[in-house]
PDB file of C-alpha atoms in Angstrom:
ATOM      1  CA  MET A  70     -13.925 -61.800  48.459  1.00  0.00           C
ATOM      2  CA  PHE A  71     -10.725 -63.392  48.891  1.00  0.00           C
ATOM      3  CA  LYS A  72      -9.204 -61.194  46.020  1.00  0.00           C
ATOM      4  CA  ARG A  73     -10.537 -57.742  47.836  1.00  0.00           C
ATOM      5  CA  ILE A  74      -8.726 -59.112  51.104  1.00  0.00           C
ATOM      6  CA  LEU A  75      -5.873 -59.782  49.261  1.00  0.00           C
ATOM      7  CA  GLU A  76      -5.757 -56.566  47.868  1.00  0.00           C
ATOM      8  CA  TYR A  77      -6.335 -54.784  50.631  1.00  0.00           C
ATOM      9  CA  CYS A  78      -3.211 -56.348  52.528  1.00  0.00           C
ATOM     10  CA  VAL A  79      -1.290 -55.366  49.846  1.00  0.00           C
ATOM     11  CA  SER A  80      -2.021 -52.097  49.983  1.00  0.00           C
ATOM     12  CA  ILE A  81      -1.845 -51.651  53.252  1.00  0.00           C
ATOM     13  CA  TYR A  82       1.641 -53.128  53.263  1.00  0.00           C
ATOM     14  CA  PHE A  83       3.026 -50.729  50.601  1.00  0.00           C
ATOM     15  CA  LYS A  84       1.415 -47.895  52.850  1.00  0.00           C
ATOM     16  CA  TYR A  85       3.384 -49.071  55.804  1.00  0.00           C
ATOM     17  CA  LYS A  86       6.230 -50.839  54.397  1.00  0.00           C
ATOM     18  CA  GLU A  87       8.847 -49.394  55.922  1.00  0.00           C
ATOM     19  CA  VAL A  88       7.224 -49.481  59.505  1.00  0.00           C
ATOM     20  CA  ILE A  89       6.110 -53.228  58.693  1.00  0.00           C
ATOM     21  CA  LEU A  90       9.912 -54.103  57.779  1.00  0.00           C
ATOM     22  CA  TYR A  91      11.543 -52.324  60.507  1.00  0.00           C
ATOM     23  CA  LEU A  92       9.400 -54.343  63.278  1.00  0.00           C
ATOM     24  CA  VAL A  93      10.076 -57.386  61.215  1.00  0.00           C
ATOM     25  CA  PHE A  94      13.578 -56.733  61.296  1.00  0.00           C
ATOM     26  CA  GLY A  95      13.761 -54.712  64.517  1.00  0.00           C
ATOM     27  CA  GLY A  96      11.959 -58.400  66.020  1.00  0.00           C
ATOM     28  CA  LEU A  97      14.882 -60.248  64.506  1.00  0.00           C
ATOM     29  CA  THR A  98      17.440 -57.880  65.502  1.00  0.00           C
ATOM     30  CA  THR A  99      16.460 -58.145  68.912  1.00  0.00           C
ATOM     31  CA  LEU A 100      16.533 -62.145  68.847  1.00  0.00           C
ATOM     32  CA  VAL A 101      20.130 -61.380  67.777  1.00  0.00           C
ATOM     33  CA  ASN A 102      20.675 -58.728  70.750  1.00  0.00           C
ATOM     34  CA  ILE A 103      18.801 -61.625  73.559  1.00  0.00           C
ATOM     35  CA  VAL A 104      21.006 -64.632  72.187  1.00  0.00           C
ATOM     36  CA  SER A 105      23.797 -63.417  72.091  1.00  0.00           C
ATOM     37  CA  TYR A 106      23.697 -61.454  75.274  1.00  0.00           C
ATOM     38  CA  ALA A 107      22.500 -65.425  76.636  1.00  0.00           C
ATOM     39  CA  VAL A 108      25.354 -66.951  75.074  1.00  0.00           C
ATOM     40  CA  PHE A 109      28.003 -64.458  76.025  1.00  0.00           C
ATOM     41  CA  VAL A 110      26.375 -64.410  80.229  1.00  0.00           C
ATOM     42  CA  ARG A 111      25.462 -68.034  80.596  1.00  0.00           C
ATOM     43  CA  ILE A 112      28.007 -70.206  77.772  1.00  0.00           C
ATOM     44  CA  ILE A 113      31.483 -67.786  77.435  1.00  0.00           C
ATOM     45  CA  ASN A 114      29.839 -66.905  80.941  1.00  0.00           C
ATOM     46  CA  MET A 115      30.822 -63.030  80.883  1.00  0.00           C
ATOM     47  CA  GLY A 116      29.211 -60.589  83.432  1.00  0.00           C
ATOM     48  CA  THR A 117      26.272 -58.578  82.289  1.00  0.00           C
ATOM     49  CA  VAL A 118      28.153 -55.559  81.521  1.00  0.00           C
ATOM     50  CA  ALA A 119      30.442 -57.335  79.303  1.00  0.00           C
ATOM     51  CA  GLY A 120      27.792 -59.376  77.730  1.00  0.00           C
ATOM     52  CA  THR A 121      25.512 -56.527  77.238  1.00  0.00           C
ATOM     53  CA  SER A 122      28.218 -54.825  75.094  1.00  0.00           C
ATOM     54  CA  GLY A 123      29.021 -58.417  72.678  1.00  0.00           C
ATOM     55  CA  ALA A 124      25.203 -58.344  71.966  1.00  0.00           C
ATOM     56  CA  TRP A 125      24.817 -54.587  71.506  1.00  0.00           C
ATOM     57  CA  LEU A 126      27.570 -55.219  68.616  1.00  0.00           C
ATOM     58  CA  VAL A 127      26.106 -58.657  67.027  1.00  0.00           C
ATOM     59  CA  SER A 128      23.213 -56.991  66.803  1.00  0.00           C
ATOM     60  CA  VAL A 129      24.088 -53.697  66.254  1.00  0.00           C
ATOM     61  CA  ILE A 130      25.854 -55.084  62.759  1.00  0.00           C
ATOM     62  CA  PHE A 131      23.130 -57.126  61.862  1.00  0.00           C
ATOM     63  CA  ALA A 132      20.931 -54.285  62.010  1.00  0.00           C
ATOM     64  CA  TYR A 133      22.720 -51.681  59.576  1.00  0.00           C
ATOM     65  CA  ILE A 134      22.668 -54.498  57.185  1.00  0.00           C
ATOM     66  CA  THR A 135      19.199 -54.950  57.077  1.00  0.00           C
ATOM     67  CA  ASN A 136      17.951 -51.799  57.667  1.00  0.00           C
ATOM     68  CA  LYS A 137      20.564 -50.329  55.074  1.00  0.00           C
ATOM     69  CA  MET A 138      18.969 -53.168  52.594  1.00  0.00           C
ATOM     70  CA  PHE A 139      15.386 -53.747  53.271  1.00  0.00           C
ATOM     71  CA  VAL A 140      14.500 -51.003  55.862  1.00  0.00           C
ATOM     72  CA  PHE A 141      15.327 -47.835  54.366  1.00  0.00           C
ATOM     73  CA  GLU A 142      16.444 -49.344  50.900  1.00  0.00           C
ATOM     74  CA  SER A 143      19.291 -47.056  51.389  1.00  0.00           C
ATOM     75  CA  LYS A 144      21.606 -46.735  48.291  1.00  0.00           C
ATOM     76  CA  THR A 145      24.942 -44.586  48.928  1.00  0.00           C
ATOM     77  CA  ASP A 146      26.650 -43.635  45.885  1.00  0.00           C
ATOM     78  CA  THR A 147      30.110 -42.514  47.398  1.00  0.00           C
ATOM     79  CA  PHE A 148      32.108 -44.000  49.977  1.00  0.00           C
ATOM     80  CA  ASP A 149      32.351 -40.922  51.835  1.00  0.00           C
ATOM     81  CA  LEU A 150      28.074 -41.149  52.428  1.00  0.00           C
ATOM     82  CA  LEU A 151      28.952 -44.328  53.330  1.00  0.00           C
ATOM     83  CA  VAL A 152      30.910 -43.308  55.794  1.00  0.00           C
ATOM     84  CA  LYS A 153      29.228 -40.751  56.932  1.00  0.00           C
ATOM     85  CA  GLU A 154      26.104 -43.132  57.171  1.00  0.00           C
ATOM     86  CA  CYS A 155      27.789 -45.999  59.110  1.00  0.00           C
ATOM     87  CA  VAL A 156      28.684 -43.060  61.655  1.00  0.00           C
ATOM     88  CA  SER A 157      25.645 -42.295  62.002  1.00  0.00           C
ATOM     89  CA  PHE A 158      24.021 -45.249  62.612  1.00  0.00           C
ATOM     90  CA  PHE A 159      26.549 -46.508  65.107  1.00  0.00           C
ATOM     91  CA  GLY A 160      26.687 -43.324  66.925  1.00  0.00           C
ATOM     92  CA  CYS A 161      22.455 -43.241  67.553  1.00  0.00           C
ATOM     93  CA  ARG A 162      23.188 -46.895  68.394  1.00  0.00           C
ATOM     94  CA  LEU A 163      25.912 -46.232  70.883  1.00  0.00           C
ATOM     95  CA  THR A 164      23.518 -43.641  72.913  1.00  0.00           C
ATOM     96  CA  THR A 165      20.903 -46.336  73.370  1.00  0.00           C
ATOM     97  CA  GLY A 166      23.776 -49.290  73.349  1.00  0.00           C
ATOM     98  CA  PHE A 167      24.557 -47.213  76.821  1.00  0.00           C
ATOM     99  CA  MET A 168      20.933 -47.300  77.676  1.00  0.00           C
ATOM    100  CA  ASP A 169      20.825 -50.945  77.075  1.00  0.00           C
ATOM    101  CA  VAL A 170      23.571 -51.115  79.642  1.00  0.00           C
ATOM    102  CA  ALA A 171      22.878 -49.290  82.171  1.00  0.00           C
ATOM    103  CA  ILE A 172      19.046 -50.336  82.411  1.00  0.00           C
ATOM    104  CA  MET A 173      20.634 -54.487  82.047  1.00  0.00           C
ATOM    105  CA  TYR A 174      23.086 -52.898  85.300  1.00  0.00           C
ATOM    106  CA  PHE A 175      20.771 -51.368  87.475  1.00  0.00           C
ATOM    107  CA  SER A 176      18.233 -54.123  86.722  1.00  0.00           C
ATOM    108  CA  VAL A 177      19.823 -57.166  86.663  1.00  0.00           C
ATOM    109  CA  ASP A 178      23.654 -56.554  89.179  1.00  0.00           C
ATOM    110  CA  LEU A 179      22.033 -54.145  91.544  1.00  0.00           C
ATOM    111  CA  LEU A 180      18.223 -54.959  91.932  1.00  0.00           C
ATOM    112  CA  HIS A 181      18.830 -59.090  90.979  1.00  0.00           C
ATOM    113  CA  PHE A 182      15.529 -58.688  88.598  1.00  0.00           C
ATOM    114  CA  ASN A 183      15.972 -62.002  86.070  1.00  0.00           C
ATOM    115  CA  ASP A 184      18.260 -61.046  82.928  1.00  0.00           C
ATOM    116  CA  ILE A 185      16.271 -62.319  80.303  1.00  0.00           C
ATOM    117  CA  VAL A 186      13.300 -60.647  81.215  1.00  0.00           C
ATOM    118  CA  MET A 187      14.801 -57.514  81.293  1.00  0.00           C
ATOM    119  CA  LYS A 188      17.166 -58.038  78.227  1.00  0.00           C
ATOM    120  CA  ILE A 189      13.116 -58.044  76.284  1.00  0.00           C
ATOM    121  CA  ILE A 190      12.400 -55.125  78.472  1.00  0.00           C
ATOM    122  CA  SER A 191      14.940 -52.980  77.061  1.00  0.00           C
ATOM    123  CA  ASN A 192      15.251 -54.333  73.795  1.00  0.00           C
ATOM    124  CA  VAL A 193      11.459 -53.155  73.211  1.00  0.00           C
ATOM    125  CA  LEU A 194      13.200 -49.349  74.463  1.00  0.00           C
ATOM    126  CA  VAL A 195      15.955 -49.541  72.136  1.00  0.00           C
ATOM    127  CA  VAL A 196      13.993 -50.518  69.181  1.00  0.00           C
ATOM    128  CA  ILE A 197      11.390 -47.848  70.316  1.00  0.00           C
ATOM    129  CA  LEU A 198      14.308 -45.078  69.698  1.00  0.00           C
ATOM    130  CA  ASN A 199      16.576 -46.694  67.285  1.00  0.00           C
ATOM    131  CA  TYR A 200      13.701 -46.249  64.975  1.00  0.00           C
ATOM    132  CA  ILE A 201      13.288 -42.663  65.615  1.00  0.00           C
ATOM    133  CA  PHE A 202      17.220 -42.444  65.066  1.00  0.00           C
ATOM    134  CA  SER A 203      17.180 -44.044  61.758  1.00  0.00           C
ATOM    135  CA  LYS A 204      13.914 -42.227  60.560  1.00  0.00           C
ATOM    136  CA  LEU A 205      15.000 -38.933  61.541  1.00  0.00           C
ATOM    137  CA  PHE A 206      18.951 -38.729  61.391  1.00  0.00           C
ATOM    138  CA  ILE A 207      20.534 -41.582  60.012  1.00  0.00           C
ATOM    139  CA  PHE A 208      18.351 -43.243  56.490  1.00  0.00           C
ATOM    140  CA  LYS A 209      16.182 -39.485  56.014  1.00  0.00           C
ATOM    141  CA  LYS A 210      15.065 -39.246  52.592  1.00  0.00           C
ATOM    142  CA  GLU A 211      16.548 -36.486  50.552  1.00  0.00           C
ATOM    143  CA  LYS A 212      14.072 -34.067  49.680  1.00  0.00           C
ATOM    144  CA  ALA A 213      13.710 -33.328  45.970  1.00  0.00           C
TER     145      ALA A 213
END
């Protein structure tokens, strides 16, 4: 019985490996983003926009490395392909980064909602859009 359950779990993992790994590393990236934001805003005393921007940079670097190595297992053969991949990744992340800054500015600075709660809500939207961008544009597999 245990063996069948284990085999089933392993087959599900390999069937949905990319999505599962993206959710794991997306969750870790979100954690990096929220902790960085809290450090920048609560300890270093940056404003909402500056703290969100700093947290974005830290989490995007973390996300690029983990997405490239573990989630999409991207292999770039040349320096030119690596640069193209990096530019695409950071370009798409800029789009969702601006969205994150806008959500935080309007909800925290203007509407005075709790910043950590809004950071979590914003990150859920960002993770979903980033997966779509990564899958469709950045780490897309070339058809043989």
